[in-house]
Coordinates of C-alpha atoms in Angstrom, one line a residue:
Chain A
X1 CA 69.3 -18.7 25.3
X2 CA 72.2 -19.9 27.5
X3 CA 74.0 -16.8 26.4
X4 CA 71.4 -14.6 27.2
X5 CA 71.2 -15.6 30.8
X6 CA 75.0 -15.6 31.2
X7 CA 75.2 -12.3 29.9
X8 CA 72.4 -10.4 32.3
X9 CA 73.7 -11.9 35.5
X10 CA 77.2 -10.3 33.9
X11 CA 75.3 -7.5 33.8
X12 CA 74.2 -7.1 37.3
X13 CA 77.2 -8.0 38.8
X14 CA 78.6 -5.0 37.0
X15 CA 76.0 -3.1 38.3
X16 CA 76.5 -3.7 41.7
X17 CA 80.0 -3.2 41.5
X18 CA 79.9 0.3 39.5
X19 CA 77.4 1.6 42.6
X20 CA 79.9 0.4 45.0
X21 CA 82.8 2.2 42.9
X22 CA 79.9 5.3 42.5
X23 CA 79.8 5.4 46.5
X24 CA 83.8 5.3 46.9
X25 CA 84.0 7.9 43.8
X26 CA 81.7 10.2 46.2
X27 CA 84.1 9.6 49.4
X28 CA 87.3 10.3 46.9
X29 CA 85.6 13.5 46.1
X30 CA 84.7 14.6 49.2
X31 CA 88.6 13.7 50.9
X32 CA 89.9 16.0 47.2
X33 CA 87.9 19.2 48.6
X34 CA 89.3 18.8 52.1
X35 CA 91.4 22.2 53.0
X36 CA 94.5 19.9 53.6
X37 CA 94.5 17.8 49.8
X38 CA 93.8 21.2 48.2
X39 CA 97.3 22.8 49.1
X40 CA 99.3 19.2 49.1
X41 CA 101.9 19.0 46.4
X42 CA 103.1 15.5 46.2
X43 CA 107.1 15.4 47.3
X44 CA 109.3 15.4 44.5
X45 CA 107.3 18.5 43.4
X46 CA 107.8 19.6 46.5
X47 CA 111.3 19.3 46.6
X48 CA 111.6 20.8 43.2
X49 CA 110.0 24.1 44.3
X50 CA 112.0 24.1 47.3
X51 CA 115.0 24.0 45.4
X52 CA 113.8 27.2 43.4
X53 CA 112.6 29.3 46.2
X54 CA 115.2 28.3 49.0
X55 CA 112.6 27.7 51.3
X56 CA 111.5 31.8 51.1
X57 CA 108.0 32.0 50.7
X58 CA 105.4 31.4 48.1
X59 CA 103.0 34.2 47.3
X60 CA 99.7 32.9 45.9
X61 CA 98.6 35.7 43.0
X62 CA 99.9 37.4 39.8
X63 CA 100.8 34.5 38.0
X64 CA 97.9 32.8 35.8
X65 CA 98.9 29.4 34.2
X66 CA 96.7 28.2 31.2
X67 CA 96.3 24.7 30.3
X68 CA 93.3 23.3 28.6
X69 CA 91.2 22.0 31.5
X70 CA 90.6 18.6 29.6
X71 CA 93.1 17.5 27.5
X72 CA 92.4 14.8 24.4
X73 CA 96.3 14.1 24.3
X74 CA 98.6 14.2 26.8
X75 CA 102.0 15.1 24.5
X76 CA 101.5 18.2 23.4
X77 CA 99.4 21.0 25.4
X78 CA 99.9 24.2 24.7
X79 CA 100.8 26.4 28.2
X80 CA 100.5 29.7 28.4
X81 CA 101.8 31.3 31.6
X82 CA 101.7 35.6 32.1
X83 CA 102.9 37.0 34.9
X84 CA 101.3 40.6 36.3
X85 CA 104.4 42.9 36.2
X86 CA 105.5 46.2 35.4
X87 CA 108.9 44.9 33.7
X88 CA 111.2 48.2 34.1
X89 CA 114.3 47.9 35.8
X90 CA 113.4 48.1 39.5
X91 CA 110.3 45.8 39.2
X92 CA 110.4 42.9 37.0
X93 CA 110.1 38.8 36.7
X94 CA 113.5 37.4 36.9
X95 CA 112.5 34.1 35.7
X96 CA 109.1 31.8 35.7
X97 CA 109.7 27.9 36.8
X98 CA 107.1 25.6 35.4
X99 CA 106.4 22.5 37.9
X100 CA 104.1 18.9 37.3
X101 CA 103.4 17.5 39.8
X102 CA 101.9 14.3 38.0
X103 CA 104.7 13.9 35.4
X104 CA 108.4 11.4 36.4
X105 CA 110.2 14.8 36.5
X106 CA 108.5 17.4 38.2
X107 CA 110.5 20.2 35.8
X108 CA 108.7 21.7 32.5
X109 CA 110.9 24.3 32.0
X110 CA 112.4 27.7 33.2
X111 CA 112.5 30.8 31.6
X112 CA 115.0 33.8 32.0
X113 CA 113.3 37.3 31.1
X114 CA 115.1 40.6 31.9
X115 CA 113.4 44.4 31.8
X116 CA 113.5 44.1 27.9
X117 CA 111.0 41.4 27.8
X118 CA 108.5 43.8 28.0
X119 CA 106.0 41.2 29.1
X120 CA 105.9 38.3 31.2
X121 CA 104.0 36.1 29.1
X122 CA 105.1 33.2 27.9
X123 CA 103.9 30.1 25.6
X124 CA 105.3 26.5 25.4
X125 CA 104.1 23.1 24.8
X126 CA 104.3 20.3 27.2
X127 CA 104.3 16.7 27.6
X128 CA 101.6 16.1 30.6
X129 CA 101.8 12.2 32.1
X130 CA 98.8 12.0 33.9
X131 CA 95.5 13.9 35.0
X132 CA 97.5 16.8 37.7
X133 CA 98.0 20.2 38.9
X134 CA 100.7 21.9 37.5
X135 CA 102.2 25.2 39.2
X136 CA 103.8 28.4 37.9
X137 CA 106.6 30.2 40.2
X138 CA 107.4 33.4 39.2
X139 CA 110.5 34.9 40.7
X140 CA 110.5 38.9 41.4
X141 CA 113.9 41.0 40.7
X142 CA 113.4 41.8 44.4
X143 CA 113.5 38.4 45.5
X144 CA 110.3 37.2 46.3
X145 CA 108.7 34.3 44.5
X146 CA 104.8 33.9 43.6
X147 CA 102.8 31.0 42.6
X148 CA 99.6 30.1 40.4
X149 CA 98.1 26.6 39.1
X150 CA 96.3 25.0 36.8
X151 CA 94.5 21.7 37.8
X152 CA 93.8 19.6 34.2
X153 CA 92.4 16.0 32.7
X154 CA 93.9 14.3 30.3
X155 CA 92.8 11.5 28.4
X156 CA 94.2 8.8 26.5
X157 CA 93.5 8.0 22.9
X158 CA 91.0 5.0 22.0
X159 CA 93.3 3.3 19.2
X160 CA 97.3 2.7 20.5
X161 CA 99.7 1.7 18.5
X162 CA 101.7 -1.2 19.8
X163 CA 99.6 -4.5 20.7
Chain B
X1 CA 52.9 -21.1 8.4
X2 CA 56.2 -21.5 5.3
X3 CA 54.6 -18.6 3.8
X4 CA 54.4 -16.9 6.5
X5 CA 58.3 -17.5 7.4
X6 CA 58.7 -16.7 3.9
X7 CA 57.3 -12.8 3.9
X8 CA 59.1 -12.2 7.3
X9 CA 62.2 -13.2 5.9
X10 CA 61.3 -10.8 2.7
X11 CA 60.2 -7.9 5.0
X12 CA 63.4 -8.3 6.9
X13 CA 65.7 -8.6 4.4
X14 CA 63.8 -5.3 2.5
X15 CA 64.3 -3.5 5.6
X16 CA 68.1 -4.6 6.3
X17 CA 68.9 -3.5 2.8
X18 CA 66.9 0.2 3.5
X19 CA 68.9 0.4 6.6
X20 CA 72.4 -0.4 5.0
X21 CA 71.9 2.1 2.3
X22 CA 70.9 4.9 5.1
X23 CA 74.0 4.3 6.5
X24 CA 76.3 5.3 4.2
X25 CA 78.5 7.5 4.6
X26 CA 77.4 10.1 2.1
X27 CA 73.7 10.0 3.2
X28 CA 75.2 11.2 6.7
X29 CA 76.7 14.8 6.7
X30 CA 80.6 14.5 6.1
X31 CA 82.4 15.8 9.0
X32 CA 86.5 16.5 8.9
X33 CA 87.7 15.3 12.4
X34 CA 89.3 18.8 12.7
X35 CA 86.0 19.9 13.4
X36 CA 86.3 17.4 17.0
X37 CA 89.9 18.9 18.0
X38 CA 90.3 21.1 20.8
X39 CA 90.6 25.1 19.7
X40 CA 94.6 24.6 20.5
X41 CA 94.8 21.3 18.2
X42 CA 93.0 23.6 15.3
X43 CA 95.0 26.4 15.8
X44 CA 98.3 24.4 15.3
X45 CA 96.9 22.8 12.3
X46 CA 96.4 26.2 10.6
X47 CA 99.1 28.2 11.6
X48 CA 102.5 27.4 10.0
X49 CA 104.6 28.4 12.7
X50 CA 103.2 26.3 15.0
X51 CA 102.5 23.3 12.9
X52 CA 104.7 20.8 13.5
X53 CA 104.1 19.4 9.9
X54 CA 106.4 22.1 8.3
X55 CA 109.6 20.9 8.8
X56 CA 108.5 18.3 6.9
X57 CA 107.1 19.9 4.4
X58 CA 110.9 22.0 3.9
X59 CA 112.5 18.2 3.7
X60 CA 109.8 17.3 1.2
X61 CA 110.8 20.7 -1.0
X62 CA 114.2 19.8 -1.1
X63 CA 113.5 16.3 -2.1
X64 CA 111.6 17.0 -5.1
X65 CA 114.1 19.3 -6.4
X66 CA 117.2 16.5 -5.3
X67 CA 118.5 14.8 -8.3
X68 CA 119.2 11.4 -8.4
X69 CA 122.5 9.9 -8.3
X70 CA 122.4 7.6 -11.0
X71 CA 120.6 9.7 -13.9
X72 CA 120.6 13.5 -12.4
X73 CA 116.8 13.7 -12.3
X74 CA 114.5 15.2 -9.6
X75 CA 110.9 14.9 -9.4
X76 CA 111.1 18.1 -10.6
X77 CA 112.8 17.7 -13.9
X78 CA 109.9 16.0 -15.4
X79 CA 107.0 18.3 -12.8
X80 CA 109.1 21.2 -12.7
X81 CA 107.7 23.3 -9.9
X82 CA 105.7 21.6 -7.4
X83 CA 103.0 23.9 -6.7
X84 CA 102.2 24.1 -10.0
X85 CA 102.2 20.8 -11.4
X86 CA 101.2 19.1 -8.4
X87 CA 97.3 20.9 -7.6
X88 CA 95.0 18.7 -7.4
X89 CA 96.7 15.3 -7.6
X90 CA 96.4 14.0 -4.4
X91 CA 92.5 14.6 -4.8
X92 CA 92.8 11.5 -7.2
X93 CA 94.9 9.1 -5.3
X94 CA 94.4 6.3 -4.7
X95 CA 94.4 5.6 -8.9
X96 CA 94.7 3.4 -11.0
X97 CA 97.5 3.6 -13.2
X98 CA 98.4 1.1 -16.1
X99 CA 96.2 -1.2 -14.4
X100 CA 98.0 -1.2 -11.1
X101 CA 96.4 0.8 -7.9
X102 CA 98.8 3.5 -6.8
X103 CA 98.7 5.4 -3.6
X104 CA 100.6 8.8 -3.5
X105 CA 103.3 6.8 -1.7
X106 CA 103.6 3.5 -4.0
X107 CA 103.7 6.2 -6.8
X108 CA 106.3 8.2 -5.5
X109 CA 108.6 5.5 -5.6
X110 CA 107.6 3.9 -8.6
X111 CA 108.5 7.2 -10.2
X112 CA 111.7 7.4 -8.2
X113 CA 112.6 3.7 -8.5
X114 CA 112.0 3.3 -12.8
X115 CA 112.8 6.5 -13.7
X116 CA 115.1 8.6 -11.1
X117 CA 117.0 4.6 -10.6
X118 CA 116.7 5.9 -7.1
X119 CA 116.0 2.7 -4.1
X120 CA 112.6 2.6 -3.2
X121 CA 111.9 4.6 0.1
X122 CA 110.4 3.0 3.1
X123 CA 107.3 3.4 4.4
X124 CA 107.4 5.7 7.5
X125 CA 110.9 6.9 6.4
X126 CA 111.2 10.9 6.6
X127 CA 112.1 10.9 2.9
X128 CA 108.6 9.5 2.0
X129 CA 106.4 11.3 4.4
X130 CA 107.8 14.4 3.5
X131 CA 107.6 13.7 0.0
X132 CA 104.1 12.5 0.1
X133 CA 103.2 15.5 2.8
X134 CA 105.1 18.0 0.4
X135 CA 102.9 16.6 -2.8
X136 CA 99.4 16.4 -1.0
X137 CA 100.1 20.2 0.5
X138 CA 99.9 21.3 -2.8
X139 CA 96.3 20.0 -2.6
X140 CA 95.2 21.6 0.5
X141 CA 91.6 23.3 0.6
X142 CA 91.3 21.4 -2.9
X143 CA 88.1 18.6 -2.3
X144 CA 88.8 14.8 -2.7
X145 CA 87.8 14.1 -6.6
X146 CA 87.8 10.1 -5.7
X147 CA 85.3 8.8 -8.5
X148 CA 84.0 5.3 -8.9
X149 CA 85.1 4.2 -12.3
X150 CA 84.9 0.8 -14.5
X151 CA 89.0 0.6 -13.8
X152 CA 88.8 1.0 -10.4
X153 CA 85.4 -0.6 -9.4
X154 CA 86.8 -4.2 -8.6
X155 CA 89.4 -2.6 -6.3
X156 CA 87.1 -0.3 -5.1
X157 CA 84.5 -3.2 -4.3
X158 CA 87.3 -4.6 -2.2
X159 CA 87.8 -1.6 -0.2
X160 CA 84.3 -1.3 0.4
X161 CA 84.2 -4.8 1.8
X162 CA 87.1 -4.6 3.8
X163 CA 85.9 -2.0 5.9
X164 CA 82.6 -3.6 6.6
X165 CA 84.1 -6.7 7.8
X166 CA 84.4 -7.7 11.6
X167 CA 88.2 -8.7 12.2
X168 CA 90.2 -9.0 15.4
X169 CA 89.6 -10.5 18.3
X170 CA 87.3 -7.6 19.5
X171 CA 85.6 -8.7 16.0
X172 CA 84.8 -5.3 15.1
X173 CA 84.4 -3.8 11.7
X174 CA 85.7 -0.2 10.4
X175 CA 81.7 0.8 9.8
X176 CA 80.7 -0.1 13.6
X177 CA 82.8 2.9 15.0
X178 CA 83.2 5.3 12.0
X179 CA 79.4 4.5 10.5
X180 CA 77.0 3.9 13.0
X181 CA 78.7 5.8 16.3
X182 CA 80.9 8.3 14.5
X183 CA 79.6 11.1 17.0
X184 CA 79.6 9.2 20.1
X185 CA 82.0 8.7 23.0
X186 CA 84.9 5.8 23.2
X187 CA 86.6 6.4 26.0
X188 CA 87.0 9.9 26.5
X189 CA 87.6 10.7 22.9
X190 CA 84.3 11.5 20.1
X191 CA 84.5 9.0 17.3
X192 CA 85.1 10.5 14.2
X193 CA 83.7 9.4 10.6
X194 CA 87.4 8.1 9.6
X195 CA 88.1 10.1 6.6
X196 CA 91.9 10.2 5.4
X197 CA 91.6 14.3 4.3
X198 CA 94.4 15.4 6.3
X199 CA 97.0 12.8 5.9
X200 CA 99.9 12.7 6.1
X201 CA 99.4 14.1 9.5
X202 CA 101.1 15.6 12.8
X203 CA 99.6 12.6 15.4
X204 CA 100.4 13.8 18.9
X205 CA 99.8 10.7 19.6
X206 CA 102.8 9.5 17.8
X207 CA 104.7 13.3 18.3
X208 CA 105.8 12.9 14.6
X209 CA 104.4 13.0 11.0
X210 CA 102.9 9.3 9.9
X211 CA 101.0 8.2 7.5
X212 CA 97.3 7.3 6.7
X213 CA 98.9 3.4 6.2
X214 CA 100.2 3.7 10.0
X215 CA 96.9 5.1 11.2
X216 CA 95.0 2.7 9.8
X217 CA 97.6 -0.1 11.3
X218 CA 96.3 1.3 14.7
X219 CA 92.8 1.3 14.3
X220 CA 93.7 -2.5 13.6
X221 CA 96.2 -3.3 16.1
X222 CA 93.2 -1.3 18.6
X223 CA 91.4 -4.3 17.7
X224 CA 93.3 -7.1 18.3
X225 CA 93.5 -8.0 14.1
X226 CA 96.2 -8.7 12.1
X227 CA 97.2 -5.1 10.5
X228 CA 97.3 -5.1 6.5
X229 CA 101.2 -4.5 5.7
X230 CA 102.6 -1.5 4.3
X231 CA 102.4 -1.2 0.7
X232 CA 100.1 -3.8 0.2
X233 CA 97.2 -4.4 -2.1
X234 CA 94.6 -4.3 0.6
X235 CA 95.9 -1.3 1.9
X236 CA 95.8 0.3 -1.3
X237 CA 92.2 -1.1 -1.8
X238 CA 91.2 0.3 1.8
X239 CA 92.2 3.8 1.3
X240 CA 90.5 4.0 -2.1
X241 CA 87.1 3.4 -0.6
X242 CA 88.0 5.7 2.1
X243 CA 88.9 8.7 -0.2
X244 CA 85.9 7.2 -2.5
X245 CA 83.7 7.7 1.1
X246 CA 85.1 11.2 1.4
X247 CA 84.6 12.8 -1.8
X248 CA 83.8 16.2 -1.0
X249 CA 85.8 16.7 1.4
X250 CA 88.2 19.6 1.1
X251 CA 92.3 18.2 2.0
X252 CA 93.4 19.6 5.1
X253 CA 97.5 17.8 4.4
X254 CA 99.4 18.1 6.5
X255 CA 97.0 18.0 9.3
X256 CA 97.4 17.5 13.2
X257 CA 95.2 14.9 15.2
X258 CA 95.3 14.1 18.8
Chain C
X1 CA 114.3 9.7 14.3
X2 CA 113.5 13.2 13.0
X3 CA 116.2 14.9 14.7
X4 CA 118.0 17.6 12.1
X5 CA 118.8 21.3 12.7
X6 CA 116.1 22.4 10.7
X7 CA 114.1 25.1 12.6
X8 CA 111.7 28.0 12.2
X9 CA 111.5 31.7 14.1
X10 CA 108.7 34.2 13.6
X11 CA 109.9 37.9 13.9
X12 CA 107.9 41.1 12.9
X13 CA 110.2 42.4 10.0
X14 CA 109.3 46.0 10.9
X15 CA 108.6 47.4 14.4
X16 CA 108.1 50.7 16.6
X17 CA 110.7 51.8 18.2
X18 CA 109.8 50.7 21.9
X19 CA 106.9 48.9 20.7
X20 CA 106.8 45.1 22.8
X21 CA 107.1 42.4 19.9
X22 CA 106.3 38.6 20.0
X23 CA 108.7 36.5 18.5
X24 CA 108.1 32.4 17.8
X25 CA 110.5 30.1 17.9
X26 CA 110.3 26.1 16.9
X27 CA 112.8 23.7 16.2
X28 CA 112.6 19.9 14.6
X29 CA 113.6 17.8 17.7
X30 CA 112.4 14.5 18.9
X31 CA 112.9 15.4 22.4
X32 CA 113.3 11.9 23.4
X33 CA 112.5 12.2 27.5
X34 CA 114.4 9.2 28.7
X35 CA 111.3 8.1 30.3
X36 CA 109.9 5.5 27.4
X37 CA 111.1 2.0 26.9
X38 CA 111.7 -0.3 24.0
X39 CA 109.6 -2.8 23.1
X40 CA 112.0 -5.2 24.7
X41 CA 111.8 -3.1 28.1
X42 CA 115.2 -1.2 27.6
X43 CA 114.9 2.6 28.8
X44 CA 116.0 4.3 25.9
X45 CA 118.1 6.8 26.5
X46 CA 117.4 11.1 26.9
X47 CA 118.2 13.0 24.1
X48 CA 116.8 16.6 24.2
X49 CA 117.3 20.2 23.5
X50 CA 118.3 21.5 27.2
X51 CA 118.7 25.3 26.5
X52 CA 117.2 27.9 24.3
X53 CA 118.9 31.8 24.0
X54 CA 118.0 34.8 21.9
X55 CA 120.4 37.4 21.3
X56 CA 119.4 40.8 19.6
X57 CA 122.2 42.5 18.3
X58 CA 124.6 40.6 20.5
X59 CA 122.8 41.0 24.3
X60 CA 120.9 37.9 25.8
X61 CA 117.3 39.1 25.8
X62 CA 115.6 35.4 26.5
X63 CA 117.1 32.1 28.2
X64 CA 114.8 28.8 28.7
X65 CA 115.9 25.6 29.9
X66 CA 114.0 22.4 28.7
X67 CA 113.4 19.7 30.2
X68 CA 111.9 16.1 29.1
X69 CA 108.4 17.2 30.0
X70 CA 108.6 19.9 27.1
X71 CA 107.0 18.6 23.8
X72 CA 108.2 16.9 20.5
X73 CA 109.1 19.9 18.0
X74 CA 109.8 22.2 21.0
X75 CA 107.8 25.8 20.6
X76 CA 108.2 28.6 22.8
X77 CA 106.4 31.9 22.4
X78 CA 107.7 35.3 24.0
X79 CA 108.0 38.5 23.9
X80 CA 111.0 41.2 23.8
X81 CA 111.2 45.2 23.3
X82 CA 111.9 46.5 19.8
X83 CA 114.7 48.3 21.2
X84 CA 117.1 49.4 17.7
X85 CA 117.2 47.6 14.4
X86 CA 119.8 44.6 13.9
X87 CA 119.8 41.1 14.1
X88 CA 118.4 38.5 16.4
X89 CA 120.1 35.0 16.5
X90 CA 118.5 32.3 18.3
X91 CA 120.9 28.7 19.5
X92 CA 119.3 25.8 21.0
X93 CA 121.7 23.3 22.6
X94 CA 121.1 20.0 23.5
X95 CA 121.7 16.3 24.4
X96 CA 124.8 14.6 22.5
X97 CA 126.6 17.9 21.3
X98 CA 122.9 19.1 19.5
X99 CA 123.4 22.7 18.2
X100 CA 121.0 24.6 15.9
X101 CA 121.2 28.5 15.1
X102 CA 118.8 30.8 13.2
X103 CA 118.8 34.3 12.7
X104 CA 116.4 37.0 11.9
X105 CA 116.7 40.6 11.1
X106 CA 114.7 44.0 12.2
X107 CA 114.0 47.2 11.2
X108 CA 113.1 49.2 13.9
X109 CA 111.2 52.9 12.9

């Protein structure tokens, strides 16, 4: 009978505390669709792209990046990334960059494709860290660079191994 | 008022008995975790050229047709080829054979240890999983044959009562997740009914091929318990009731799991 | 550790001449990122496959450059113009002198 008592007032303390997390999951929401947290890319991946584009800038369209959009396991998720593009010699994608902004280094991959691609689609596997958005920069044989994203969840199994 | 105690202790124990016997397995509709994965996960577990699994597979083809240093014999001088000899058999395993419990793996290396004088191959080693995956492919789409027979009922008893048991410190038994919420959520992930048809498997999780042993070290290890070891007789006695609780169930080996 | 040079590549055996082709390409690699730790809290140490080429009939027709976020058993999936019948080899170079070749051949109508 002890236990019983113990164990409801456990019980409401939770409850109090998961409305007061409830209420500060509402705020976090509301500050995520905010214009400026939309377009924010944390700073290393940042600094990544930077490095890629030279500071020229980024075009938002023609690249669609495909990711699950909730992820059982975070070690292997298939990425698919096409770039819109004619891909004849005058007009095609030089090479597609592949940026996380959630994982310890912000670089997936890169990959070089020349007018004999034929397309610019691509598909890889990737290791994802954490719950993030993950961009796509495409850059044009004429020198400009364009971007899409892909926002995703990923979850963590139940049952690890290690104690 | 003792009578009275008396039929309520009848009724309940009627009733608990009712209830335990509804929840087996095999009253429930068995359900292959594939059918949980994402549409991604399933594709890579049916198309060889992006299942991971294969290379293993190639590693367990070569093993099989490997002699042995000491007397020249591969697996397949006495099972020639493979796919031929080998349909079917891991439907059987666990077995009991001249009174001992095999798995696929203990009888891999009892054939390789007494009569290919070859040293016994670890568990989790490449050479067994690809052995073991390279046998149990042969089995694939084949259902598990698992029967409950005067041999193995002792064995099979055990099994049976190992997964039912609480252990750990989370004091949790195999039947609380995998019997009565297989379906519902832990974490963000659907509990599946635990059978081994797929193993060995691809585990993201681990980003390599393991072993139904090593899975079932984790669902211990997940709950705070001492894990059985590798190899050993409660293992062996585990993963016959599980195959027993899956027969039906076609093999899906060498399967990928998140 | 699963790291050997087996690999696998996908290639339609017969194409149309300027038809666009997808070819697959996996390798057996651990793709250890450098990121994990021991047990005993030691960073063990990177050791992946850092570059991937294709050559058909001798001109590079694909480049990729891995990175530790790129998954165990690295796959990559693209596509190429079935330009003139001939071989395609495919190299992946990596960490600690790694080096892995496969070929496949084309017949291109």
């Amino acid at each position: 009978m002890r236990q019983d008592s113990h164990f409801s007032r456990f019980q409401q303390g939770r409850r109090t505390w998961f409305k007061r997390i409830q209420k500060l999951g509402l705020m976090a929401i509301g500050v995520w669709f905010s214009p400026v947290t939309v377009f924010a890319k944390p700073e290393d991946a940042a600094r990544a792209i930077q490095a890629i584009t030279g500071g020229k800038p980024l075009i938002n369209g023609k690249v669609n990046l495909a990711i699950p959009t909730l992820i059982e396991n975070g070690n292997l998720v298939v990425l698919k990334v096409s770039v819109e593009s004619p891909m004849t010699e005058n007009d095609y994608v030089k090479a597609i960059h592949v940026i996380a902004e959630g994982n310890p280094l912000p670089n997936i991959f890169t990959a070089y494709l020349t007018p004999r691609s034929g397309t610019a689609n691509l598909t890889t596997r990737v290791r994802l860290a954490d719950s993030q958005t993950v961009w796509a920069i495409a850059q044009m044989s004429n020198g400009s660079f364009y971007q899409g994203r892909a926002e995703t969840l990923v979850t963590l199994s139940a049952c690890i191994e290690s104690v | 008022m003792m009578k009275l105690q008396f039929l309520l202790a009848y009724c309940l124990i009627f009733s608990t008995s009712l209830v335990l016997s509804a929840t087996d397995a095999h009253q429930k509709k068995l359900q292959s975790s594939y059918d949980l994965m994402s549409n991604e996960n399933k594709a890579m577990q049916d198309d060889p050229s992006l299942n991971p699994a294969m290379f293993w597979l190639g590693d367990g083809e070569t093993l099989w047709n490997q002699p042995s240093a000491k007397n020249n014999q591969s697996c397949s001088s006495c099972h020639g080829d493979a796919k031929k000899s080998m349909r079917g058999t891991a439907t059987v395993f666990p077995k009991m054979i001249k009174g001992k419990l095999q798995t696929l793996e203990s009888q891999i290396n009892q054939c390789r240890v007494n009569l290919q004088g070859n040293p016994a191959l670890a568990y989790e080693s490449k050479e067994l999983l690809s052995l073991t995956a390279w046998v149990a492919y042969q089995s694939k789409g084949i259902p598990i044959a698992v029967k409950k027979t005067l041999e193995n009922k002792v064995a099979l008893q055990k099994g049976r009562q190992s997964f039912y048991e609480r252990i750990g410190q989370l004091n949790l038994s195999c039947a609380q997740c995998h019997e009565d919420r297989a379906g519902l959520k832990l974490g963000g992930s659907t509990i599946p009914q635990g059978h081994p048809n797929a193993y060995p498997i691809y585990r993201l999780e681990w980003q390599t091929l393991g072993s139904l042993q090593r899975r079932l070290r984790n669902c211990m290890s997940g709950v705070r318990a001492q894990q059985y070891e590798y190899g050993s007789p409660e293992m062996a006695q585990l993963e016959l009731f599980l195959a027993w609780r899956a027969r039906g169930l076609p093999l899906e080996s060498p399967g990928v799991r998140p | 550790m699963s790291k050997t040079s087996r690999t696998s590549v996908t290639v339609p055996p017969r194409a149309q001449r300027g038809s666009i082709i997808e070819i697959r390409a996996i390798a057996q690699h651990d793709m250890e990122s450098g990121f994990r730790y021991t047990d005993g809290g030691k960073i063990i140490p990177r050791d992946i496959i850092r570059v991937f080429t294709c050559t058909y009939n001798n001109v590079e027709i694909f480049k990729a450059d891995f990175y530790s976020g790129i998954g165990a058993n690295p796959l990559v999936i693209f596509t190429t113009i079935a330009t003139e019948t001939g071989t395609l080899e495919f190299r992946w170079i990596g960490d600690h002198s790694y080096e892995a070749v496969n070929q496949a051949n084309i017949t291109v109508v």
